[in-house]
Each structure stands twice: as C-alpha cells, then as structure tokens.
JSON list of C-alpha atoms and ligand atoms in Angstrom, two decimals:
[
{"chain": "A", "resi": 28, "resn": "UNK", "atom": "CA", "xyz": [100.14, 68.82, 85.41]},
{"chain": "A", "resi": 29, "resn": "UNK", "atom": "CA", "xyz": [98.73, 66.65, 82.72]},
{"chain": "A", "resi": 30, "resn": "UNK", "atom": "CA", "xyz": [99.79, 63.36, 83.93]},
{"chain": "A", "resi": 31, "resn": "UNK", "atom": "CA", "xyz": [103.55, 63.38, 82.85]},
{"chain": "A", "resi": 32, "resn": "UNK", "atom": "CA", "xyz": [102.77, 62.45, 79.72]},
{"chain": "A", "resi": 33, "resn": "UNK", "atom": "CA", "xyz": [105.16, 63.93, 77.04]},
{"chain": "A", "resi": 34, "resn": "UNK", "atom": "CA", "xyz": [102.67, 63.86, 73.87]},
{"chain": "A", "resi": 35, "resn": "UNK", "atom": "CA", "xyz": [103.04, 66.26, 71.56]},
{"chain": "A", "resi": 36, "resn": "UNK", "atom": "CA", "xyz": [99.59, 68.29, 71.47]},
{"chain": "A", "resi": 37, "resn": "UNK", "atom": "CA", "xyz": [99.78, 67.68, 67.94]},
{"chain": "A", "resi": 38, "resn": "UNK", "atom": "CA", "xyz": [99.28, 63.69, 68.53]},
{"chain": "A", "resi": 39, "resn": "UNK", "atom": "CA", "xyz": [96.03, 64.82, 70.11]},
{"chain": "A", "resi": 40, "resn": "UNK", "atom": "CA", "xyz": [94.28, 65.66, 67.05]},
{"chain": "A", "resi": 41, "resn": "UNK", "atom": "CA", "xyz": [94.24, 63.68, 63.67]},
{"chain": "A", "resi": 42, "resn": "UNK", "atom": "CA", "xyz": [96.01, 64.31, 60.42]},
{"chain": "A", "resi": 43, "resn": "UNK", "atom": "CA", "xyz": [93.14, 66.89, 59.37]},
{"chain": "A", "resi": 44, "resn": "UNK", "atom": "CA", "xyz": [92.07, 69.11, 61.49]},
{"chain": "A", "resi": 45, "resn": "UNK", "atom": "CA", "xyz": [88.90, 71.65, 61.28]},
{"chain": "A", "resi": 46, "resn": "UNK", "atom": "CA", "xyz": [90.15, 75.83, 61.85]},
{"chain": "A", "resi": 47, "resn": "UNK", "atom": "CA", "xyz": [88.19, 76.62, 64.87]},
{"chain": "A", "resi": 48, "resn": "UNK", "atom": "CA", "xyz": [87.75, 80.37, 63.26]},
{"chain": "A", "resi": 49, "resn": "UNK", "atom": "CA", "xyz": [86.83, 79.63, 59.45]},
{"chain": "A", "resi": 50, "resn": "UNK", "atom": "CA", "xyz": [85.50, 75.81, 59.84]},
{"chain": "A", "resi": 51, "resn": "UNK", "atom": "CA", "xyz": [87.90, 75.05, 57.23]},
{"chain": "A", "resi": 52, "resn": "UNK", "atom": "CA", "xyz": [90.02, 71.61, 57.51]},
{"chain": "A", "resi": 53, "resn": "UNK", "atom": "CA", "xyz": [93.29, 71.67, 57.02]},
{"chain": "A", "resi": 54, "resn": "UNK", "atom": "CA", "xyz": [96.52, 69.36, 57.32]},
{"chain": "A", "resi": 55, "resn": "UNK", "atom": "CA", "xyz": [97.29, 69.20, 60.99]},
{"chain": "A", "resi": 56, "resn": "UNK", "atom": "CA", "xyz": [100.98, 71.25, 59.84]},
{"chain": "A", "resi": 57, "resn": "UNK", "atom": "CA", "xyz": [99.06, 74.58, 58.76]},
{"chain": "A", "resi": 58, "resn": "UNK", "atom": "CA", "xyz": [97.38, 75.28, 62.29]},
{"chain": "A", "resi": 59, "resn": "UNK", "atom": "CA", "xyz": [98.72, 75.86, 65.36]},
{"chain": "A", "resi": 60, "resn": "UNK", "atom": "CA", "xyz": [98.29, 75.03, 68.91]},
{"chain": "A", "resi": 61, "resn": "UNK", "atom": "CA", "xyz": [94.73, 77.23, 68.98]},
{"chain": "A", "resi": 62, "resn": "UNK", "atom": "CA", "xyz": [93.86, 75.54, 66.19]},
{"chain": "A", "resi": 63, "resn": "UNK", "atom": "CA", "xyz": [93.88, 78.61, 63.97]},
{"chain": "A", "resi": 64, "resn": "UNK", "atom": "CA", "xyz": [95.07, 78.01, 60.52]},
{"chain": "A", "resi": 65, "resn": "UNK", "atom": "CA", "xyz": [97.70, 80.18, 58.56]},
{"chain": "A", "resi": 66, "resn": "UNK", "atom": "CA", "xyz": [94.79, 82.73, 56.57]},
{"chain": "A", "resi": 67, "resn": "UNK", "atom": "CA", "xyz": [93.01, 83.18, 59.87]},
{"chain": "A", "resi": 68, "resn": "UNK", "atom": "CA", "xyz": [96.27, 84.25, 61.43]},
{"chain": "A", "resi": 69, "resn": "UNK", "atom": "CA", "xyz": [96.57, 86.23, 58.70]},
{"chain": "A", "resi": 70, "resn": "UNK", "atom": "CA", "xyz": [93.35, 88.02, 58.98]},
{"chain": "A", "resi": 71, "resn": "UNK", "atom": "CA", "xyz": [93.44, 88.28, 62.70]},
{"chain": "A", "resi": 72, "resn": "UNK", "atom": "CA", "xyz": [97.26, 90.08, 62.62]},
{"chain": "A", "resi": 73, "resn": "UNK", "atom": "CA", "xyz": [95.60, 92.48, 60.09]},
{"chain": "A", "resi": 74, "resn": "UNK", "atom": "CA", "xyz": [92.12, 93.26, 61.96]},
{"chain": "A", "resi": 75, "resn": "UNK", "atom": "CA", "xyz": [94.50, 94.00, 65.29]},
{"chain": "A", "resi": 76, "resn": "UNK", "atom": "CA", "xyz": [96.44, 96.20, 63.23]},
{"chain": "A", "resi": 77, "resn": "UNK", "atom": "CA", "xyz": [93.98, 98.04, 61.84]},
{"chain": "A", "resi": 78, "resn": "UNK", "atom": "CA", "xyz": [92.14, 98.66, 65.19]},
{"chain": "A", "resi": 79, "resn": "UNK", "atom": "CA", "xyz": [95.60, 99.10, 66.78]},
{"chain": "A", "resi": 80, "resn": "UNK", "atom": "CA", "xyz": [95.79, 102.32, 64.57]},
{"chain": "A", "resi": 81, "resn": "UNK", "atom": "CA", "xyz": [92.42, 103.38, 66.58]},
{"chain": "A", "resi": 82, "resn": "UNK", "atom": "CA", "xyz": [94.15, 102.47, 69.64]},
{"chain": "A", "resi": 83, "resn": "UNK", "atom": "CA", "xyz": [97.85, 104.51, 68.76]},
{"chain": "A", "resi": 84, "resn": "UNK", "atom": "CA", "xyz": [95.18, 107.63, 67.96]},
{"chain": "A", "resi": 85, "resn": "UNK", "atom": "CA", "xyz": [93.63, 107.66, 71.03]},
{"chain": "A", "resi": 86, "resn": "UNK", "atom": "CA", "xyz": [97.67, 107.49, 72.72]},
{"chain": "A", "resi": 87, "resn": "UNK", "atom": "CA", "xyz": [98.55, 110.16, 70.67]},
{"chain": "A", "resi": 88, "resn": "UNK", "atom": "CA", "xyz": [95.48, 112.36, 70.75]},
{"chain": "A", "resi": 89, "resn": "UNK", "atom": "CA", "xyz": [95.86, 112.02, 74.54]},
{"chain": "A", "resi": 90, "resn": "UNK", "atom": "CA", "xyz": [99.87, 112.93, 74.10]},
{"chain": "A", "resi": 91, "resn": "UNK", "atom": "CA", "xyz": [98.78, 116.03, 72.67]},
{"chain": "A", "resi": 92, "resn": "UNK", "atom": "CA", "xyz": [96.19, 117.54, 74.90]},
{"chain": "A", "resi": 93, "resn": "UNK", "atom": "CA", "xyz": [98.79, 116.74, 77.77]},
{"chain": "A", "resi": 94, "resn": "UNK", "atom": "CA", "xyz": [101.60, 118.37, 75.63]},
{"chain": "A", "resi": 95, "resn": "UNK", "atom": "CA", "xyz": [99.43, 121.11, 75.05]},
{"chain": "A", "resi": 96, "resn": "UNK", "atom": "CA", "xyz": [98.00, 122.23, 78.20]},
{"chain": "A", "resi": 97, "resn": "UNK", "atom": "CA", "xyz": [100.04, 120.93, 80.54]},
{"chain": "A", "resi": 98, "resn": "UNK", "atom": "CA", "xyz": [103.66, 121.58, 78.55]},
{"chain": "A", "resi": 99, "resn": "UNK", "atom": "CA", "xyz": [102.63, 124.23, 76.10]},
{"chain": "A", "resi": 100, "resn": "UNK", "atom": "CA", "xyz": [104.82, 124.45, 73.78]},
{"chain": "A", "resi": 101, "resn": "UNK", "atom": "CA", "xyz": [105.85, 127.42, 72.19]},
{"chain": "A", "resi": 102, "resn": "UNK", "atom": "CA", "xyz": [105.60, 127.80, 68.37]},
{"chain": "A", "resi": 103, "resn": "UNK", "atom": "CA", "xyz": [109.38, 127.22, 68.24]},
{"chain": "A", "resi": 104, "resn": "UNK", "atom": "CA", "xyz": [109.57, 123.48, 69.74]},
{"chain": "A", "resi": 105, "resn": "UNK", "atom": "CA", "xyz": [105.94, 122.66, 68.16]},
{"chain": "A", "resi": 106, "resn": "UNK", "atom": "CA", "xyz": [107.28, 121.02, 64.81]},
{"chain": "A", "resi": 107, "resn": "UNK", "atom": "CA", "xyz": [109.66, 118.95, 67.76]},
{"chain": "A", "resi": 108, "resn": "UNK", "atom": "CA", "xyz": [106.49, 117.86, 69.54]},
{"chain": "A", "resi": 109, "resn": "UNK", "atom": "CA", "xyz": [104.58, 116.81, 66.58]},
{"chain": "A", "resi": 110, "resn": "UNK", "atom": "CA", "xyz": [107.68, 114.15, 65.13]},
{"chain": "A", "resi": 111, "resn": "UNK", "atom": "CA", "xyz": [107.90, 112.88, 69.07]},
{"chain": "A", "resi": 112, "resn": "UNK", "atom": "CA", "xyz": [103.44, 112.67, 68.93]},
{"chain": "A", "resi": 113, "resn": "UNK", "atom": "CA", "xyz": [103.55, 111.10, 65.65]},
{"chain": "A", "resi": 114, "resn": "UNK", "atom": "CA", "xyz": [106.29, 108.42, 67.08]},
{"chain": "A", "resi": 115, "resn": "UNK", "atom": "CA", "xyz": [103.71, 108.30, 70.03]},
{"chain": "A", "resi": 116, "resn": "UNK", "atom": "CA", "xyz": [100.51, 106.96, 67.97]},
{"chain": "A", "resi": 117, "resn": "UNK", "atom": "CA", "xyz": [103.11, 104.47, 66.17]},
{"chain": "A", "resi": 118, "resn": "UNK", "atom": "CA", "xyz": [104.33, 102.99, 69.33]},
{"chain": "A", "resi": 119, "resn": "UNK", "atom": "CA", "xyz": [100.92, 103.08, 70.79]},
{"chain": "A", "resi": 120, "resn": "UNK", "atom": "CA", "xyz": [99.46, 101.42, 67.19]},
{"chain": "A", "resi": 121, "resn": "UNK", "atom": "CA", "xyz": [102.20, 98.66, 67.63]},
{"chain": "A", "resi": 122, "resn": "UNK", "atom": "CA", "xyz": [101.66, 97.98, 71.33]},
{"chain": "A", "resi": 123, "resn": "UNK", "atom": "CA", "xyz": [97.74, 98.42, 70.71]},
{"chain": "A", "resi": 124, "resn": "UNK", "atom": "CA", "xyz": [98.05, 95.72, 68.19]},
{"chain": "A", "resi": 125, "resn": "UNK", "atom": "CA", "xyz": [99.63, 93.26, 70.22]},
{"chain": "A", "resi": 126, "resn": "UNK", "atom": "CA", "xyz": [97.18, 93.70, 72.84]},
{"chain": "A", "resi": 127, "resn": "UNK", "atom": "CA", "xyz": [93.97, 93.35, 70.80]},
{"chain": "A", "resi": 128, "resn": "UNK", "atom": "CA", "xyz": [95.74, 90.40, 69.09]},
{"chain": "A", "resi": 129, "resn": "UNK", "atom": "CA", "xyz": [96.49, 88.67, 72.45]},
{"chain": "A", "resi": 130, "resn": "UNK", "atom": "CA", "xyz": [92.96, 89.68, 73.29]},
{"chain": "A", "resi": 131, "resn": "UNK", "atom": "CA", "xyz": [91.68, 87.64, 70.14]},
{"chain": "A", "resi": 132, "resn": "UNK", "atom": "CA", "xyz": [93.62, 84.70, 71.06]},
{"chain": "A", "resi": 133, "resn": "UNK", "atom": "CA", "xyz": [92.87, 84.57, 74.54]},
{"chain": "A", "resi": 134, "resn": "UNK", "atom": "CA", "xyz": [89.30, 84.94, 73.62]},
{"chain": "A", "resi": 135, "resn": "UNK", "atom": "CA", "xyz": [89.61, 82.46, 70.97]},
{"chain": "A", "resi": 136, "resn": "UNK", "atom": "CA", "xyz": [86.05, 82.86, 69.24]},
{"chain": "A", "resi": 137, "resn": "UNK", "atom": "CA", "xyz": [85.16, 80.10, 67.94]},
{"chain": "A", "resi": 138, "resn": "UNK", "atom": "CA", "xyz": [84.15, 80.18, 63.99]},
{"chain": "A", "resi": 139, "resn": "UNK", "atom": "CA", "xyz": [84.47, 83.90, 63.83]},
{"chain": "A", "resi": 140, "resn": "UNK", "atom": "CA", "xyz": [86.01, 84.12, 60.06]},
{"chain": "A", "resi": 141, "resn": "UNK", "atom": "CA", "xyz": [83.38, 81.08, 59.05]},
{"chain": "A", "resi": 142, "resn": "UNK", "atom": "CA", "xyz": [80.82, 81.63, 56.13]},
{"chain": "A", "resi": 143, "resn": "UNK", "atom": "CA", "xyz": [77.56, 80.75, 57.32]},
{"chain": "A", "resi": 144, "resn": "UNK", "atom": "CA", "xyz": [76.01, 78.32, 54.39]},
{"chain": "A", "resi": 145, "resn": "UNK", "atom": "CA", "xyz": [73.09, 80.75, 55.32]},
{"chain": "A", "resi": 146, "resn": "UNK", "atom": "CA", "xyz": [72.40, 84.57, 55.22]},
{"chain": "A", "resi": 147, "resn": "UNK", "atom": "CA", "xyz": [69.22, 84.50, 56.09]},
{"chain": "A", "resi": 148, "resn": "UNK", "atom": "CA", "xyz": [68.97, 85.06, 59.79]},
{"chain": "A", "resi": 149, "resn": "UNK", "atom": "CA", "xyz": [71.78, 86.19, 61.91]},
{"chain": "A", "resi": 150, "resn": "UNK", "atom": "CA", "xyz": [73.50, 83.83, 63.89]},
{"chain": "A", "resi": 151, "resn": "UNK", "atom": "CA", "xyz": [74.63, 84.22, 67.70]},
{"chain": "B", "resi": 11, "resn": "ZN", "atom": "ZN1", "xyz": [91.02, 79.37, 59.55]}
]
C-alpha cells in the first residue's frame, strides 16, 4: 500500500536520471523501473548468459554421470543420449541464465558497470 496514490514511478524521478549500475545519466525514457539503463541491461543479459553456460554444464555434466551409471547405456543408444545431454546443458544454460539474471536484479548492485575516475586503490 503506498497511500492510493496512482503516480507513475516515473513522476518520482526527474527528466534525467543517473544509471544506478554505470553512474551514467540518462533521459528518464532509457531506464527502467531499477533504474538500469538500456547498455547495462545489455551487459547484464550477456554476463548471465555467459555464466548460464557454466550453469547448463554443470546440468548436463550431472545428466551424464546419472545416465551413465545409473542408466548405462549401451553403445547402441549412446549417440541418442548425447543429442538428449546436449539439449540438457541448453535448457539448463537458458534456465541458468534467467536465474542469475533475476539474481542480478534482485540484488541490484549498485554502480557495478561504473568506471572508477580512479585505479589506484580498489574500491569496496
Ligand atoms: Zn547503465
């Protein structure tokens, strides 16, 4: 409950509004509700995919030892396994994705894709 009030959550902020994840400010249009702008989106889809890979491994790896001690298959149906392990790590990539994307949201780390004006020392 927030009162009633029907504002749009865009009449919160002002016409240019700072990227919470690269500090960059932007038209108000270009973010979204997080406040993430479109690059950061962007970046974040492709850093979940490329972990999600990681993740759709691991599902598959742990496909196959199950396959092959608990199922073994014989050398006939082993080419049949291998097409329905290899659709196993893709599904597992694609659902690992959206998880570790919804985990970046929900997390919502502030200034995380940000340049720091300064190398020097690391930052928390
Ligand atoms: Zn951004």
């Amino acid at each position: 409950m927030n009162g009633g009030s029907r504002i749009s959550w865009r009449d919160r902020y002002p016409d240019e509004v700072t990227c919470v994840r690269c500090l960059k400010v932007y038209d108000q249009v270009r973010l979204d509700r997080m406040l993430w702008c479109e690059d950061c989106r962007f970046r974040a889809r492709e850093r979940a995919a490329r972990y999600g890979w990681f993740g759709g491994l691991a599902f598959g790896a742990a496909c196959a030892t199950y396959v092959w001690f608990a199922i073994r298959p014989t050398d006939l149906i082993v080419g049949a396994w291998t097409a329905t392990l290899v659709t196993a790590v893709w599904i597992g990539q694609k659902v690992a994705r959206e998880f570790i994307y919804g985990g970046m949201r929900f997390r919502n780390a502030r200034a995380v894709d940000a340049v720091p004006p300064s190398l020097d020392h690391d930052i928390e």
